[in-house]
Amino acid sequence: MSRWLIRRAGEAVLTLGVAVCLLFVLMRVAPGDPLSRLGDDRPVSPREVATLRARYGIDQPMLTQFGQFAGAAVRGDLGTSIEYSRPVARLIAERLPATLLLGATVLLLNFTLGLWLGVRQAVRQGRLADRALEFVSLTAYAIPSFALALVLAWLFATHWRVLPPGGMHDVLLSPNARFAARATDLLRHLLLPAFTLSLVSVAATMRYQRAAMIDALALPFVQTARAKGITERRAVWHHAWRNALFPVVTLFGLWLPILVTGSVFVEQVFAWPGLGSLAAVAVASRDYPLLMGTALLVSTLVIAGGLLADVLYAVLDPRVRHA
Amino acid sequence: MRDLRVTFPAQGVRIPVVDGVSFDLVRGQTMALVGESGCGKSVTALALVRLVPPPGRIEAGSAIRLRDRDVLAMSEREVRGIRGRVCGFVFQDPMTSLNPVFTVGDQISEGIRAHFDVPRRDAMARAEQLLTEVGVGDAAARLRAYPHQLSGGMRQRVMIAIALSAEPDVLIADEPTTALDVTVQAQILEVLDHLRASRGMSVLLITHDLGIVAGRADRVAVMYAGQIVEEAPTAELFARPSHPYTQGLFASVPRLSGPIQRLNPIRGSVPPPTAWPSGCRFRPRCPIVHPKSEQMPPLLDVAADHQMRCWLAGDSRP
Amino acid sequence: MTESPRHGTSLLAAVWRRAPGRAGLIALAVVVAAAVASPAFLPSPIEQPDIEHASQPPSAAHPLGTDQLSRDVLSRVANGGRVSLAVAAIAVTLSITIGALVGLGAGYWGGAADAVAMRIVDAALAIPRLFLLLLLLAMWEAIPPAAFVLVVGVTGWFGTSRLVRAEVLRLRESDYVAAAHGLGARAGRVMFRHLLPNALGPLLVAATLGVGEVILLEAGLSFLGLGLRPPRPSWGGMIFEGRATLVTAPWATMFPAIAITVTVLAVNLIGDALRDALDPHR
């Protein structure tokens, strides 16, 4: 098992390395000049531009640039943001917790509500509730996340005024307030963005789990289990479900990029101070170093997530462990 | 079992898959249920403990009694009580019939603890004994193994151990050797036979292979298209196969000795339940078509303790 | 040596037979018809400067209302459909083609080329497609539509290549491929006449679902300001422009969003039905 783990981790690092190369190539291939927008709000002399080029290393040959880039990235230096004039790494570090909180909440909803609904629907296949839920989840898949975010924000914040329109904290709340008050405040702010993001992913998880569960319930060993005289509940959850988890775990690896993509829009609409909104700002202000840094971190998260999913799979399936 | 009828929905109506099957299982005896795939023999076995998968349904008018209790009148809880405890099942393909994510020991002890309130450790100890009883060497180590780590024959022995885990009176083996190598088949059948003798169980052996039946079963019932078409003690059936279908089965077995001949299959193919002919269901394929065969023949006596579902039994036989 | 119904009409019939597939086909047909017919039936949005009628709710004259520049929302949605659908169709075709070629080559030739290609594909799949697009598009001032479609298409082939490669690997060792080789068929012929047809099923499913994905992506990009610019709005662009008047004229944002949802839903239903129809376990 540990040998397999080391090999898998090595592959993940290799993939990350290739991803870094890819990102770098993209950066250089992309048309447009990162510095072209500098002259927008104040006059910039050619000398200043040249200095900046030197500082950002844009005037060096490709390979040297890559070396600098990769070397710096490994050391944790992701360059300096043009918009904020601060190290990109610091900006990312500041924003990461908010995104992680949002992501963890969505994950939690996914792997509780999504799985449970999926199993329920598989057992009650074909009945009205199953079909209704199926339709709702298919529609949820299809709604653009930013549109949903806009509608929900308008509905709950502007029209009904029950939830805050954005941000992570109430500005008026004193930092010395009791934990309960601060926690409630955080939850109120978290609710809408988490719900918006969850809608799509819970729908996806539910569908996958349902399909996997239907397949699992049809497997012969479930009949063997029933023939032993165990309860139906045990046959469903202990035997069938354990085998229906595999596709869902694989889904976890695939779903992370989707979550990250959605968070760019949702965080922006709800002004949630995470990586997604940071990326949106980077796009709006053509802040290339910031955009690159965010892309790099996001890719790392996705690869780490995939590795985690594989490990989880191996924990669940002894056949993989002994291969 | 009397007049068992099991129906499944097809194209809007319910079609019988098992149509009026009756037989008795005698303690200490092996009964073989022989037939080609699609004749309903597996469903018959599952019906014994009401394990017929939905949307299948056991129809009213059927009667199943196990140990003098009416199975069809039992509550869900009571039926679960007899599954494994009165009837143990051995299924066809041990690779797919065993759960790949749990150890062998877990799966056997689960069968024990479903019916007996014993702590885990005791159940595991008993599982080890069972493994030894079915002929698995080094049972203690094997308890912690996963199904995919064992050979085919070993896995089937595990299946048998699971079937025995709740000390049943009846062992139902549905094609227990079909998925195994020929050399292993004999071993498994030996195990089943040995268990029957040592534990005094009844065995219901379901198979399509007449060769397995020869030295192993006490009685044979031949099934075709949802019905029993011939039933007799084994020796009698082998000596005097009377129903044209049974005769066809025997004739189609290739012989190792004697001159090389063409294979003798039974002409035609088994009709699906949706296309059963009216009257005698073997009529389209029968080499001798009796004039009365448009009517469904009942089970008629051929000899003492030997019946068949064919009008030929009524005629004088040479 | 194909294994499931392959001809176009029979696949279409198979999708039609399934209720969700049928619903999807009908919905998609309506959307496409509206998009294609829009210039003929509805006045061009540019020709309607009518300040009195700005931000009007749906009425008889304007079934979907007007936006803040008094343009008829219905015409804009129909027109936007042309843009969104065209972009999706072309981009997906591009993605499928590249993906199929790479997958065929990698699966067939194997070896170092395969290893390298798949490593790159894995890395590219780790970077969310949106970020790839952001990196490529963010620096552009005004993106020419052709370039936009090209960029979208070029970022979407990675998954497809894995799919095709998997099919090729599965069939590479099969008897009939060996037979083809035995008869002296060259690599290209083997790949295109024997291996590719078997991958067509999954490719078709991937293409159908890919259309939905591209529509959503393109809308999202427009929302971030990176999409096709007015006066050539796609649905996403309309939502982008409608943000400011969300409270006063919500229909200007709602209807394009509904159009997107309906189209993507339709396409997903069709894709699911296709996948079902091609499944050997049917």
Coordinates of C-alpha atoms in Angstrom, one line a residue, chain B residues 143-261:
Chain B
L143 CA -10.4 -15.5 7.4
R144 CA -8.6 -12.2 6.8
A145 CA -8.4 -12.7 3.0
Y146 CA -10.5 -10.9 0.5
P147 CA -12.4 -12.8 -2.2
H148 CA -10.2 -11.7 -5.0
Q149 CA -7.2 -13.2 -3.3
L150 CA -8.6 -16.7 -3.4
S151 CA -8.9 -19.2 -6.2
G152 CA -12.2 -20.1 -7.7
G153 CA -12.5 -23.4 -5.9
M154 CA -11.6 -21.8 -2.6
R155 CA -14.2 -19.0 -3.2
Q156 CA -16.9 -21.6 -3.7
R157 CA -15.9 -23.3 -0.5
V158 CA -16.3 -20.0 1.2
M159 CA -19.8 -19.7 -0.3
I160 CA -20.7 -23.1 1.1
A161 CA -19.3 -22.0 4.5
I162 CA -21.5 -19.0 4.4
A163 CA -24.5 -21.1 3.4
L164 CA -23.8 -23.3 6.5
S165 CA -23.2 -20.5 8.9
A166 CA -26.6 -20.5 10.5
E167 CA -26.8 -24.3 10.7
P168 CA -29.5 -24.8 8.1
D169 CA -31.5 -28.0 7.4
V170 CA -31.6 -27.5 3.7
L171 CA -28.7 -26.5 1.4
I172 CA -29.7 -25.1 -2.0
A173 CA -27.0 -25.1 -4.6
D174 CA -27.8 -23.2 -7.7
E175 CA -25.3 -24.3 -10.4
P176 CA -22.5 -24.5 -7.9
T177 CA -20.0 -25.8 -10.3
T178 CA -20.8 -24.1 -13.5
A179 CA -18.3 -21.3 -13.1
L180 CA -15.4 -23.6 -12.0
D181 CA -12.8 -25.6 -13.7
V182 CA -13.6 -29.2 -14.4
T183 CA -11.1 -30.5 -11.9
V184 CA -12.4 -28.3 -9.2
Q185 CA -16.0 -29.2 -9.9
A186 CA -15.7 -32.7 -8.5
Q187 CA -14.1 -31.5 -5.3
I188 CA -16.9 -29.1 -4.6
L189 CA -19.5 -31.7 -5.3
E190 CA -17.6 -34.0 -2.9
V191 CA -17.8 -31.3 -0.2
L192 CA -21.5 -30.9 -0.7
D193 CA -22.1 -34.6 -0.5
H194 CA -19.9 -35.0 2.6
L195 CA -21.8 -32.2 4.4
R196 CA -25.1 -33.7 3.6
A197 CA -24.1 -37.0 5.1
S198 CA -22.4 -35.5 8.2
R199 CA -25.0 -33.0 9.0
G200 CA -28.1 -34.8 7.8
M201 CA -29.2 -32.0 5.6
S202 CA -31.3 -32.1 2.4
V203 CA -29.6 -30.7 -0.7
L204 CA -31.4 -29.2 -3.6
L205 CA -29.0 -29.3 -6.5
I206 CA -29.9 -27.1 -9.4
T207 CA -28.0 -27.8 -12.6
H208 CA -28.2 -28.1 -16.4
D209 CA -25.5 -30.8 -16.4
L210 CA -26.8 -34.4 -16.2
G211 CA -23.2 -35.6 -15.6
I212 CA -23.2 -34.0 -12.1
V213 CA -26.4 -35.7 -11.2
A214 CA -25.3 -39.2 -11.9
G215 CA -23.5 -40.2 -8.8
R216 CA -24.7 -37.5 -6.5
A217 CA -28.5 -37.1 -6.4
D218 CA -31.1 -39.4 -4.9
R219 CA -34.0 -38.0 -7.0
V220 CA -34.1 -36.0 -10.2
A221 CA -36.8 -33.6 -11.4
V222 CA -36.5 -32.4 -15.0
M223 CA -37.8 -28.9 -15.7
Y224 CA -38.9 -27.4 -19.0
A225 CA -40.6 -24.1 -19.6
G226 CA -41.6 -23.5 -16.0
Q227 CA -42.9 -27.0 -15.3
I228 CA -41.6 -30.3 -14.1
V229 CA -41.8 -32.7 -17.0
E230 CA -40.3 -35.8 -15.4
E231 CA -39.5 -36.9 -11.9
A232 CA -38.0 -40.1 -10.6
P233 CA -35.2 -41.6 -8.4
T234 CA -31.9 -41.1 -10.2
A235 CA -31.2 -44.7 -11.0
E236 CA -34.7 -45.1 -12.5
L237 CA -34.5 -41.9 -14.6
F238 CA -31.1 -42.9 -16.0
A239 CA -32.3 -46.4 -16.8
R240 CA -35.6 -45.3 -18.3
P241 CA -35.7 -41.7 -19.4
S242 CA -39.3 -41.5 -20.6
H243 CA -40.2 -37.9 -21.5
P244 CA -39.1 -37.0 -25.0
Y245 CA -37.3 -34.0 -23.6
T246 CA -35.4 -36.0 -21.1
Q247 CA -34.5 -38.5 -23.8
G248 CA -33.3 -35.7 -25.9
L249 CA -31.1 -34.4 -23.1
F250 CA -29.5 -37.8 -22.7
A251 CA -29.0 -38.3 -26.4
S252 CA -27.3 -34.9 -26.7
V253 CA -24.5 -35.7 -24.3
P254 CA -21.4 -36.5 -26.4
R255 CA -19.9 -39.9 -25.6
L256 CA -16.2 -40.5 -25.0
S257 CA -16.4 -44.1 -26.0
G258 CA -17.9 -45.6 -29.2
P259 CA -17.7 -44.4 -32.8
I260 CA -17.3 -40.7 -33.5
Q261 CA -20.8 -39.3 -34.3

